[in-house]
PDB file of N, CA and C in Angstrom:
ATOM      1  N   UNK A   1     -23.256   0.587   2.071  1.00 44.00           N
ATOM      2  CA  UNK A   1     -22.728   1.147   3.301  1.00 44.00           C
ATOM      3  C   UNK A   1     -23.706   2.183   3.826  1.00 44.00           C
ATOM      4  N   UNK A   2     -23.891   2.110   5.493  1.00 55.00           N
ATOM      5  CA  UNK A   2     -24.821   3.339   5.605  1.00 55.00           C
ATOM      6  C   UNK A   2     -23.875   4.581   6.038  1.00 55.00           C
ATOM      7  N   UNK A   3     -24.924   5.498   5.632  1.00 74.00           N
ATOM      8  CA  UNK A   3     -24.620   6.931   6.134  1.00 74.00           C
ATOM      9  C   UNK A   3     -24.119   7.018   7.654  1.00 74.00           C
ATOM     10  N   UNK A   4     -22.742   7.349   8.042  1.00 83.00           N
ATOM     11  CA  UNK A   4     -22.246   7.142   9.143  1.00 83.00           C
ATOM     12  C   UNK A   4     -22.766   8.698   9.847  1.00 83.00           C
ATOM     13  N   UNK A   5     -23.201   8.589  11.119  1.00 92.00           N
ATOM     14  CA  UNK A   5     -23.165   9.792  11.827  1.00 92.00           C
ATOM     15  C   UNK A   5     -22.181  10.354  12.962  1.00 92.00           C
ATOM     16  N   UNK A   6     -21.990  11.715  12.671  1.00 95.00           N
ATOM     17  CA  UNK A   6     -20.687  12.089  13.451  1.00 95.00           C
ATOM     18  C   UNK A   6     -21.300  13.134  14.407  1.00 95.00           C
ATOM     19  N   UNK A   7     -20.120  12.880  15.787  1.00 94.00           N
ATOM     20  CA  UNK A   7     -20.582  13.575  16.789  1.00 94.00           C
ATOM     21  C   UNK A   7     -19.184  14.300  17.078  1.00 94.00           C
ATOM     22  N   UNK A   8     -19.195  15.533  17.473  1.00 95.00           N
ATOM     23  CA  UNK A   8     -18.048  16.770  17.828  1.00 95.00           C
ATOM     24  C   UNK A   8     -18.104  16.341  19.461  1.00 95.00           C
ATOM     25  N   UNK A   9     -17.196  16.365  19.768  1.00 94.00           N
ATOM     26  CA  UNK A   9     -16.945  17.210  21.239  1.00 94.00           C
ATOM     27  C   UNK A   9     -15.551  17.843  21.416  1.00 94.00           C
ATOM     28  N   UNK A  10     -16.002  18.945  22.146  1.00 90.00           N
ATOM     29  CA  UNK A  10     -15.100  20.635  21.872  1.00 90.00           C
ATOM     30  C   UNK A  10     -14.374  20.431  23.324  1.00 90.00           C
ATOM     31  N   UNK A  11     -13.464  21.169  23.341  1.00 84.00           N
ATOM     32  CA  UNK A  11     -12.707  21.029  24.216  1.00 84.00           C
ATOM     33  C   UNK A  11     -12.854  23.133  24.957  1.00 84.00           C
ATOM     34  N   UNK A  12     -13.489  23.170  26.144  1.00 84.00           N
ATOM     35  CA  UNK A  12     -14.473  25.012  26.478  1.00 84.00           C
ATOM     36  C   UNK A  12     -12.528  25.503  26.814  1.00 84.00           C
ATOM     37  N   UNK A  13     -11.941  25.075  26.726  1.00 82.00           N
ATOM     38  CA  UNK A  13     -10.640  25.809  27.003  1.00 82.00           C
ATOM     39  C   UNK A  13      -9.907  25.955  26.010  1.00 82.00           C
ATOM     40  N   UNK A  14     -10.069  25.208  24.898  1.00 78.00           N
ATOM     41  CA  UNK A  14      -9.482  25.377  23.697  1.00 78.00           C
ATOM     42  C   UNK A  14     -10.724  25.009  22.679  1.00 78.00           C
ATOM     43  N   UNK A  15     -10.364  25.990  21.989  1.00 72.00           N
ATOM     44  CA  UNK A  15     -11.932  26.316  20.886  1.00 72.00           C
ATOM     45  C   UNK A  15     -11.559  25.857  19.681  1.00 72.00           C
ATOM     46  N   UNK A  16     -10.624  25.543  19.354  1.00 77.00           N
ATOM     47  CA  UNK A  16      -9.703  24.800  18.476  1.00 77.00           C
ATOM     48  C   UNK A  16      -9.185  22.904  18.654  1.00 77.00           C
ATOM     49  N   UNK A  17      -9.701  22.576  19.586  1.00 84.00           N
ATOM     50  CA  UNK A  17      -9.260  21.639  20.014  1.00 84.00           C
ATOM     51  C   UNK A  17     -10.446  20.684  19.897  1.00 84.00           C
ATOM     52  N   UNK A  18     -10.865  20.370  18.351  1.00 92.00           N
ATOM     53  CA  UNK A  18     -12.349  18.975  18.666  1.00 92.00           C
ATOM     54  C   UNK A  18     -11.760  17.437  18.436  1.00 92.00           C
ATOM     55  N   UNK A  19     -12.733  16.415  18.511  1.00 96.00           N
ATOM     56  CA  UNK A  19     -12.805  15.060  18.691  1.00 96.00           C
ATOM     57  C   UNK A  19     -13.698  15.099  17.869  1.00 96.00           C
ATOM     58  N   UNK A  20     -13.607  14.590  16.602  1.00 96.00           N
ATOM     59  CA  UNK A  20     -14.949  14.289  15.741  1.00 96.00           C
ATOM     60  C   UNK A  20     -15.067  12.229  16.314  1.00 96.00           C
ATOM     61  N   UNK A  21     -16.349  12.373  16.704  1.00 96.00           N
ATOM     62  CA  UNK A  21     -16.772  10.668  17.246  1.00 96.00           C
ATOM     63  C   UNK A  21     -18.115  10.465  15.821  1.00 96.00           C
ATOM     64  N   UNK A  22     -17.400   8.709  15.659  1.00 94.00           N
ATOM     65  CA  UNK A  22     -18.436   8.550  14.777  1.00 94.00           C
ATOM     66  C   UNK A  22     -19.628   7.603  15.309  1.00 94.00           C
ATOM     67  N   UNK A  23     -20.492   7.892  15.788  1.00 92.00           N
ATOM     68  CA  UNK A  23     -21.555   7.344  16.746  1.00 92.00           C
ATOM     69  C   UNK A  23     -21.628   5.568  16.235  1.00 92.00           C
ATOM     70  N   UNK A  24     -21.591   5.360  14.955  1.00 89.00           N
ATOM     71  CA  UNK A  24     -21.570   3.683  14.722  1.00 89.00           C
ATOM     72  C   UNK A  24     -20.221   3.138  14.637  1.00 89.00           C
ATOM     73  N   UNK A  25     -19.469   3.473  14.989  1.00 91.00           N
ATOM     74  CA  UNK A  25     -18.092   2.960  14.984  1.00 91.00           C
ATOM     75  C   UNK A  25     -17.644   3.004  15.920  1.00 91.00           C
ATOM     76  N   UNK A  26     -15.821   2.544  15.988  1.00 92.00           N
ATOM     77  CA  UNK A  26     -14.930   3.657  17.048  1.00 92.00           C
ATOM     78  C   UNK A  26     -14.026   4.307  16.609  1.00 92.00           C
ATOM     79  N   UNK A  27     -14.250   5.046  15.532  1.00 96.00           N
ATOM     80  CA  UNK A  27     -13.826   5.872  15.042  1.00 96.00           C
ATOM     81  C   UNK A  27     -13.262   7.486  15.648  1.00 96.00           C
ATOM     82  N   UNK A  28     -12.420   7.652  16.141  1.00 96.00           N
ATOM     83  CA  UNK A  28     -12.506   8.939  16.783  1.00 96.00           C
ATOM     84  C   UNK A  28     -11.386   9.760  15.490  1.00 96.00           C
ATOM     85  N   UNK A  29     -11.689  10.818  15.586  1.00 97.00           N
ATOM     86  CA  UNK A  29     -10.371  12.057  15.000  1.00 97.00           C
ATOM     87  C   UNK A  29      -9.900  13.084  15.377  1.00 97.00           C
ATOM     88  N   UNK A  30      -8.701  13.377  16.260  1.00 96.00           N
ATOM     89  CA  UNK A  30      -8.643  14.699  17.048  1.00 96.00           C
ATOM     90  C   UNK A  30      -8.457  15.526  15.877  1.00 96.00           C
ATOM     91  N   UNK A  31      -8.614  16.808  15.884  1.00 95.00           N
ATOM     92  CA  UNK A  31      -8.522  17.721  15.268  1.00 95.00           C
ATOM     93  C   UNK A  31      -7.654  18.803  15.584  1.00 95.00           C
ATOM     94  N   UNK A  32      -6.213  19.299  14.853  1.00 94.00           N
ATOM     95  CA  UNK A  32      -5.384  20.635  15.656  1.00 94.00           C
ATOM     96  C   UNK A  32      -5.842  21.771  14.621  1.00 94.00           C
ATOM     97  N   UNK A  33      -5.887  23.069  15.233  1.00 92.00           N
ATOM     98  CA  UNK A  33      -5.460  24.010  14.096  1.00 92.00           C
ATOM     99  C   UNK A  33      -4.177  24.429  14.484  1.00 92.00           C
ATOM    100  N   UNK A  34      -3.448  24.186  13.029  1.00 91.00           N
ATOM    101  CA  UNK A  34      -1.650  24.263  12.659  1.00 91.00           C
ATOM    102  C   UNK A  34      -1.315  25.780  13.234  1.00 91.00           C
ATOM    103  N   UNK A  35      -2.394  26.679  12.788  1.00 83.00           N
ATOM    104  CA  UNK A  35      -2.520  28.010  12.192  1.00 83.00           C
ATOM    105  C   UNK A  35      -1.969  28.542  13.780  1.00 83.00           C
ATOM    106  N   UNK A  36      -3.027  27.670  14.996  1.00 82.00           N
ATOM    107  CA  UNK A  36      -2.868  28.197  16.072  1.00 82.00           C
ATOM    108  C   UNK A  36      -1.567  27.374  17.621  1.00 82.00           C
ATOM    109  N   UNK A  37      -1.536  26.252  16.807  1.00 84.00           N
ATOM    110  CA  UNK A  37      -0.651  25.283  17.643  1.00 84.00           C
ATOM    111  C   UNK A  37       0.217  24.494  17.051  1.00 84.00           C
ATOM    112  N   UNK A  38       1.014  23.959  17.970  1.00 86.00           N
ATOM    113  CA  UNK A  38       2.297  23.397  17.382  1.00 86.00           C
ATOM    114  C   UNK A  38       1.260  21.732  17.324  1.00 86.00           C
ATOM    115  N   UNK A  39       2.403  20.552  16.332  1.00 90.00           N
ATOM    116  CA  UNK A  39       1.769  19.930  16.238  1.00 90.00           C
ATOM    117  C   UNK A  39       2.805  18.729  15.485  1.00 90.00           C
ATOM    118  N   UNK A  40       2.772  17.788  16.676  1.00 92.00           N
ATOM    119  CA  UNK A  40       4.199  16.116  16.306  1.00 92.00           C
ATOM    120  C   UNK A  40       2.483  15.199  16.009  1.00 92.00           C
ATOM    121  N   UNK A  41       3.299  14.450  14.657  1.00 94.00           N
ATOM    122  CA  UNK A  41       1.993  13.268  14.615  1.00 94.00           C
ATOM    123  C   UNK A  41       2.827  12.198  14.899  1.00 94.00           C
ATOM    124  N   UNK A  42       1.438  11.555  15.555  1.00 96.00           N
ATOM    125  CA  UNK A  42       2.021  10.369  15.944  1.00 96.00           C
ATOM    126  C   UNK A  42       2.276   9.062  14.522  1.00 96.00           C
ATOM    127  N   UNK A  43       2.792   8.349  14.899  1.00 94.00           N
ATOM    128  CA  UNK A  43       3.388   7.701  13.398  1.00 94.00           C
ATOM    129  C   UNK A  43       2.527   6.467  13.367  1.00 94.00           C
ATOM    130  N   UNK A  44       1.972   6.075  14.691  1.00 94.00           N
ATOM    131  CA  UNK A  44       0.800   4.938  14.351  1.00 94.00           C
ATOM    132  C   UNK A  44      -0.598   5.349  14.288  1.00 94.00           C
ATOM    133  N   UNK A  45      -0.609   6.488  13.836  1.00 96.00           N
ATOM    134  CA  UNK A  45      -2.414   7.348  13.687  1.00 96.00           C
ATOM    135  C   UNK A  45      -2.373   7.736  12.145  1.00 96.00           C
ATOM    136  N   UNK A  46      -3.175   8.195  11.376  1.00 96.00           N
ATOM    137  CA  UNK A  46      -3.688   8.762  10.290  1.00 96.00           C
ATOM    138  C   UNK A  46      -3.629  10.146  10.241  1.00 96.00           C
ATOM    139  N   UNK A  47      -2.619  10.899   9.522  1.00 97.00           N
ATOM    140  CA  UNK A  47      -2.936  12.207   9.594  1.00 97.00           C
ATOM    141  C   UNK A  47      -3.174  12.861   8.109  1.00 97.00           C
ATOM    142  N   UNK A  48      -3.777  13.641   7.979  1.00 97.00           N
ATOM    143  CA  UNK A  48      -4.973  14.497   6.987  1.00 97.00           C
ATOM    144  C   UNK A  48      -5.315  15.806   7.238  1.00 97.00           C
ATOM    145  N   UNK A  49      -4.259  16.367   6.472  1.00 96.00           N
ATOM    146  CA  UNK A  49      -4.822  18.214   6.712  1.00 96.00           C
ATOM    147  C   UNK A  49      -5.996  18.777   5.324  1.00 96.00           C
ATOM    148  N   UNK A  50      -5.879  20.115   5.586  1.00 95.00           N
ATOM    149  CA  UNK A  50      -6.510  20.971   4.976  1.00 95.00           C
ATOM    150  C   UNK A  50      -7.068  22.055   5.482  1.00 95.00           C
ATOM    151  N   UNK A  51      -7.516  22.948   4.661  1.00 93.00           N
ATOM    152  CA  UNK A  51      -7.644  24.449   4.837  1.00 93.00           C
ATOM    153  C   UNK A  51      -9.061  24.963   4.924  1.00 93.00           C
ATOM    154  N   UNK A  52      -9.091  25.399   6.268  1.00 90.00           N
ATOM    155  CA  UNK A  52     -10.705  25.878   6.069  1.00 90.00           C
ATOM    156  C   UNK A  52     -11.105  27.319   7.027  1.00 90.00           C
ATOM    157  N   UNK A  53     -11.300  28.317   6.182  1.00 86.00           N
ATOM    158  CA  UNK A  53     -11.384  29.830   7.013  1.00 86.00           C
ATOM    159  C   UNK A  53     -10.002  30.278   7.555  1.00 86.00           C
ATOM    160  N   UNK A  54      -9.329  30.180   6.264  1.00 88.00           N
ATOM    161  CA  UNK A  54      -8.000  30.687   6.192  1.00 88.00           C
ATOM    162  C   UNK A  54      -6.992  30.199   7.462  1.00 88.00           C
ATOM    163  N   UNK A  55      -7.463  28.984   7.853  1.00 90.00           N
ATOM    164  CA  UNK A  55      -6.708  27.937   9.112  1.00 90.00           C
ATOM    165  C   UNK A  55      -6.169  26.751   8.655  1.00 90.00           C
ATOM    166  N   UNK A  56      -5.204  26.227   8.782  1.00 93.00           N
ATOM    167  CA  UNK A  56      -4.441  24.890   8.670  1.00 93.00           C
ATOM    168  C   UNK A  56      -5.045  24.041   9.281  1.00 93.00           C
ATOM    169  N   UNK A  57      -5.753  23.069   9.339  1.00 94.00           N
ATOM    170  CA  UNK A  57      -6.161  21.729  10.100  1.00 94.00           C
ATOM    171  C   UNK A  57      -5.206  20.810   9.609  1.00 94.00           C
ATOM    172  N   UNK A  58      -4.799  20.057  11.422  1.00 96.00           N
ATOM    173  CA  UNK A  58      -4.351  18.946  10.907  1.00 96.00           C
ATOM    174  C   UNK A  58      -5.617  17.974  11.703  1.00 96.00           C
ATOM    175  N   UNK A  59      -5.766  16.553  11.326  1.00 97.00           N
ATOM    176  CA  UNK A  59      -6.625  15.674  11.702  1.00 97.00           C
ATOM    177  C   UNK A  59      -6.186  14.291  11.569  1.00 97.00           C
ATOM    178  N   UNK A  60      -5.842  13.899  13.090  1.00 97.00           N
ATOM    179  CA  UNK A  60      -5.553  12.557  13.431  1.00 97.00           C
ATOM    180  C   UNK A  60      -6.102  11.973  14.139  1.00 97.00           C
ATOM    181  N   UNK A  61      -6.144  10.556  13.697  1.00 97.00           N
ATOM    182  CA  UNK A  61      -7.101   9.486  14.379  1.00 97.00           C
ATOM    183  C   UNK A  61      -6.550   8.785  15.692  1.00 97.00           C
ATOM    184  N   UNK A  62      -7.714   8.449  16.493  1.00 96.00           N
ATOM    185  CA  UNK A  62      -7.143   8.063  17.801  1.00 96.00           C
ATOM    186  C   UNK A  62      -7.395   6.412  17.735  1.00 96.00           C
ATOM    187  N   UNK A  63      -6.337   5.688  17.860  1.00 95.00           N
ATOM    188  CA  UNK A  63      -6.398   4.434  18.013  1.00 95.00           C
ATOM    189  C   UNK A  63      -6.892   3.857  16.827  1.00 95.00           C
ATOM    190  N   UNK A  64      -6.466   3.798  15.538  1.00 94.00           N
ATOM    191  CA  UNK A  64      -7.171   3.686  14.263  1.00 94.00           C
ATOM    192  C   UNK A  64      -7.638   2.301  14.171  1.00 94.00           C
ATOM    193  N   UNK A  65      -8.466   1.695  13.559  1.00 92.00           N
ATOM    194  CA  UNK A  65      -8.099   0.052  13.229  1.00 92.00           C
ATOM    195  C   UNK A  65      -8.891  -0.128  11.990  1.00 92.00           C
ATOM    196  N   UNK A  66      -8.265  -1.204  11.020  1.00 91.00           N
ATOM    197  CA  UNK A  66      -8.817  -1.258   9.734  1.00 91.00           C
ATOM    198  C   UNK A  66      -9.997  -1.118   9.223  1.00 91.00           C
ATOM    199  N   UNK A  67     -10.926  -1.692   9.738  1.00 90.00           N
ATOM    200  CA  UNK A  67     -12.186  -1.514   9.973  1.00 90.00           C
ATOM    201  C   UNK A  67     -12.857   0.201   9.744  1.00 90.00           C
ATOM    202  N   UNK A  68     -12.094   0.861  10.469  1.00 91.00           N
ATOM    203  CA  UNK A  68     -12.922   2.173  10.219  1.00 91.00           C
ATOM    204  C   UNK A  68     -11.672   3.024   9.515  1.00 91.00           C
ATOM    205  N   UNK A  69     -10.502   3.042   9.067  1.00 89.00           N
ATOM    206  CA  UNK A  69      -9.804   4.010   8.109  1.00 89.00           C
ATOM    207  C   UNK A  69     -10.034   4.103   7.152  1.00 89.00           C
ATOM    208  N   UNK A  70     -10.946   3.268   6.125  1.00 88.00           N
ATOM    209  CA  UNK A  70     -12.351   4.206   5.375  1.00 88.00           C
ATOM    210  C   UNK A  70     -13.010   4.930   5.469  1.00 88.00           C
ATOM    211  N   UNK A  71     -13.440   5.177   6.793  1.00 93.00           N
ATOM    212  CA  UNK A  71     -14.371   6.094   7.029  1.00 93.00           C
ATOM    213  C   UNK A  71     -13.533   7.814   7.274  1.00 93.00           C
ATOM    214  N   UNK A  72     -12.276   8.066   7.710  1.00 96.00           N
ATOM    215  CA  UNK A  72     -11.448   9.089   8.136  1.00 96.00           C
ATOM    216  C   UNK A  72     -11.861   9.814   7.052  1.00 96.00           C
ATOM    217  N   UNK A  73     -11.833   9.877   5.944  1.00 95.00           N
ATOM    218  CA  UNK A  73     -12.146  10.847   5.206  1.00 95.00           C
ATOM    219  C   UNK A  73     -13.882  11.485   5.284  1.00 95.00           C
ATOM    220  N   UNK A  74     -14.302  10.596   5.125  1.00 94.00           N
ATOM    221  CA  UNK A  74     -15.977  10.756   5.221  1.00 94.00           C
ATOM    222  C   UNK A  74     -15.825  11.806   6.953  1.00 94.00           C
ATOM    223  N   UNK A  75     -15.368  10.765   7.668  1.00 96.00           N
ATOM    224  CA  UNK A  75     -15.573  12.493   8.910  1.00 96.00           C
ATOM    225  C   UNK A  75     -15.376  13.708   9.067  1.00 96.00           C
ATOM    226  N   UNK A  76     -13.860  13.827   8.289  1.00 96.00           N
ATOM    227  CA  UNK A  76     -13.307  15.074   7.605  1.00 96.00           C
ATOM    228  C   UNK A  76     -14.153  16.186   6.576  1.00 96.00           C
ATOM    229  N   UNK A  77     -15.034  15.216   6.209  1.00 95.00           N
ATOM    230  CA  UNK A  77     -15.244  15.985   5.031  1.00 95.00           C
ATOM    231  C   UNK A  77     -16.485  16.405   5.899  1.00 95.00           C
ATOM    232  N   UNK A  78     -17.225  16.023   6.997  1.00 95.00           N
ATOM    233  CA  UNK A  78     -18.573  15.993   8.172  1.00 95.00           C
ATOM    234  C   UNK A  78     -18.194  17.182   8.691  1.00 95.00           C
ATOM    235  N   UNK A  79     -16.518  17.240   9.227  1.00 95.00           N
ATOM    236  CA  UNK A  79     -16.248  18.082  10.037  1.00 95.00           C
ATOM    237  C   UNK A  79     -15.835  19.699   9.507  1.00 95.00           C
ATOM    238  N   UNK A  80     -15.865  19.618   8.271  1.00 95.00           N
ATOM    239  CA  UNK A  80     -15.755  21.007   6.733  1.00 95.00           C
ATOM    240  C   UNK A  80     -17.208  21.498   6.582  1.00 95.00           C
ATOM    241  N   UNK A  81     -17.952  20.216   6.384  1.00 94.00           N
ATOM    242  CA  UNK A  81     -19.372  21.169   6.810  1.00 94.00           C
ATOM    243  C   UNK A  81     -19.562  22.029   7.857  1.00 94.00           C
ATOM    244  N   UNK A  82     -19.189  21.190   8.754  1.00 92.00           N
ATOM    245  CA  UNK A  82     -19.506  21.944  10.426  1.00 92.00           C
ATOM    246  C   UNK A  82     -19.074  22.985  10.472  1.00 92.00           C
ATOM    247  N   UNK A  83     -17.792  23.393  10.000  1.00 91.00           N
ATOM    248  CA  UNK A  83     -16.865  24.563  10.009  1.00 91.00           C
ATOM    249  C   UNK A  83     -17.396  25.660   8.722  1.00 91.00           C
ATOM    250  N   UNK A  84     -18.695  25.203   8.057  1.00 93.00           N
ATOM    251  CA  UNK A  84     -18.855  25.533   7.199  1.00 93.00           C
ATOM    252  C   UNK A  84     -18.242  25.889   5.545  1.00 93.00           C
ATOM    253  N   UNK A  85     -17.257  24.956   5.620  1.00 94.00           N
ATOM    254  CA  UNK A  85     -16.034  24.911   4.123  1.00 94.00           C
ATOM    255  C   UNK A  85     -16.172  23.714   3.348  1.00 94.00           C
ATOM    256  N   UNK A  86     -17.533  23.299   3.561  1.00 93.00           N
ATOM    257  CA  UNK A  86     -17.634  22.503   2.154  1.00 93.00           C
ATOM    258  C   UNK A  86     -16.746  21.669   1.328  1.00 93.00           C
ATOM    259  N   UNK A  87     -16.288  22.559   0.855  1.00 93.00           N
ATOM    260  CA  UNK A  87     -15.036  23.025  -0.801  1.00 93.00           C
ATOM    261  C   UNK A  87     -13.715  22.079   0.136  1.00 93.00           C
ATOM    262  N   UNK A  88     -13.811  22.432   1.125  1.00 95.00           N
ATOM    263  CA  UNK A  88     -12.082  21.741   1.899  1.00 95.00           C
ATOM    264  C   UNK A  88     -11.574  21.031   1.366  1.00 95.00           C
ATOM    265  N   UNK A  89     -10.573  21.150   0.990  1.00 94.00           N
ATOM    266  CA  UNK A  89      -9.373  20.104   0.167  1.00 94.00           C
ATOM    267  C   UNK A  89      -8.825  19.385   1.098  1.00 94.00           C
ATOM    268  N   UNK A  90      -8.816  18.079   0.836  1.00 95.00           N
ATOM    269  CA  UNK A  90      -8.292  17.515   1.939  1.00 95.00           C
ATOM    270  C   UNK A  90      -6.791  16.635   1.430  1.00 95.00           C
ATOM    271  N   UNK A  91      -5.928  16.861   2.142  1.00 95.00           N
ATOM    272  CA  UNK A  91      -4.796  16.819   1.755  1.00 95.00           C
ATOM    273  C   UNK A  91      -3.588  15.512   2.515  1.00 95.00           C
ATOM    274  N   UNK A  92      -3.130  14.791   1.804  1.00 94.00           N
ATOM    275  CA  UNK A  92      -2.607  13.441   2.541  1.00 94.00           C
ATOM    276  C   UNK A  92      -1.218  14.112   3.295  1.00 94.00           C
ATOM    277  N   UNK A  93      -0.341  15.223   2.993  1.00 93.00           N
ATOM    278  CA  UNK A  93       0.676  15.488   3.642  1.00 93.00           C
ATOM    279  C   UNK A  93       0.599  17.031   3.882  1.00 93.00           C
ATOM    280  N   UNK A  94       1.106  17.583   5.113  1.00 92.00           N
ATOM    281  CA  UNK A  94       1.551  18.465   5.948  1.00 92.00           C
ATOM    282  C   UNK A  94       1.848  19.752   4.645  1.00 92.00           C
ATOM    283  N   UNK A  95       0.852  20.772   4.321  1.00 91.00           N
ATOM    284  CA  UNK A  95       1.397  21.552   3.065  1.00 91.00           C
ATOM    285  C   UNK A  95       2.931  22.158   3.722  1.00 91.00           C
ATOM    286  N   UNK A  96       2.975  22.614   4.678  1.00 85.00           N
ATOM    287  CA  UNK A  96       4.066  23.508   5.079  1.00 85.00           C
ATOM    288  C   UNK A  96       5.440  22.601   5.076  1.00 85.00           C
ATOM    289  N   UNK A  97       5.186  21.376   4.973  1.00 74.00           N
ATOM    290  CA  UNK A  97       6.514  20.619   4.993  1.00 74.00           C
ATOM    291  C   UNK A  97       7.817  21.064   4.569  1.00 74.00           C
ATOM    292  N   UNK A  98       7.547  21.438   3.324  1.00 62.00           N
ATOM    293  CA  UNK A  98       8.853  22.456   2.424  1.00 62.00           C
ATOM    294  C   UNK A  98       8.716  23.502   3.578  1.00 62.00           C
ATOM    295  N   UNK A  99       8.417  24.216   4.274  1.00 53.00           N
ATOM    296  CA  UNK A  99       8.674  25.059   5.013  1.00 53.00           C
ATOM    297  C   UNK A  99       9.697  24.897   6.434  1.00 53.00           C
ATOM    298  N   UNK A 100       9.347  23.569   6.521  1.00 46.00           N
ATOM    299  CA  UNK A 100      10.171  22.983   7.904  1.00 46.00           C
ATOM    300  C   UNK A 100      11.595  22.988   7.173  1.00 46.00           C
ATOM    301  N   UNK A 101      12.444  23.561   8.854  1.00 44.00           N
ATOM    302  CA  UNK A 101      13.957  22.887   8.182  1.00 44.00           C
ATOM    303  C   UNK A 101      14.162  21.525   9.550  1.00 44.00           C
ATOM    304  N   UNK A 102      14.467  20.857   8.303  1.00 40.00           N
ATOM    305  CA  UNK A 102      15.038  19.318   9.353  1.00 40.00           C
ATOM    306  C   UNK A 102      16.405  19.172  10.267  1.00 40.00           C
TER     307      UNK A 102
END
């Protein structure tokens, strides 16, 4: 498999608000921070949090298709560099869940 390359685009009104694009695919992943916004996933996307500079990320995919939901993690882990957190744990469910009341 080759080394996939990932491209950001930021949203200048919300500084919190990226699109990780994976330039050989169509891979896209919006990105929320929990820490700073509310946040419904959609139930036909991929969602994947974790913690980076004391912020909640959540990270869902736009329009997923089999083909590239292998790769969702590999961007995640692209987009921990960027943010500079390396170490990011990346996590299959919502930590605060026990926190929600239903």
């Amino acid at each position: 498999m080759d080394h996939n390359v990932y491209l950001l685009a930021t949203d200048p009104k919300d500084p919190c608000r990226d699109v990780i694009h994976s330039r050989d695919t169509d891979l896209k992943v919006k990105v929320f921070c929990l820490t700073d916004e509310n946040f419904v996933p959609d139930i036909n996307e991929i969602q994947l949090y974790g913690y980076a500079n004391n912020k909640l990320y959540a990270f869902e995919t736009i329009r997923i298709t089999p083909e590239d939901a292998l790769d969702v993690v590999s961007a995640i882990q692209w987009y921990a560099n960027y943010v500079e957190c390396p170490d990011m744990e990346i996590l299959p469910e919502d930590p605060r869940h026990g926190d929600i009341a239903v």
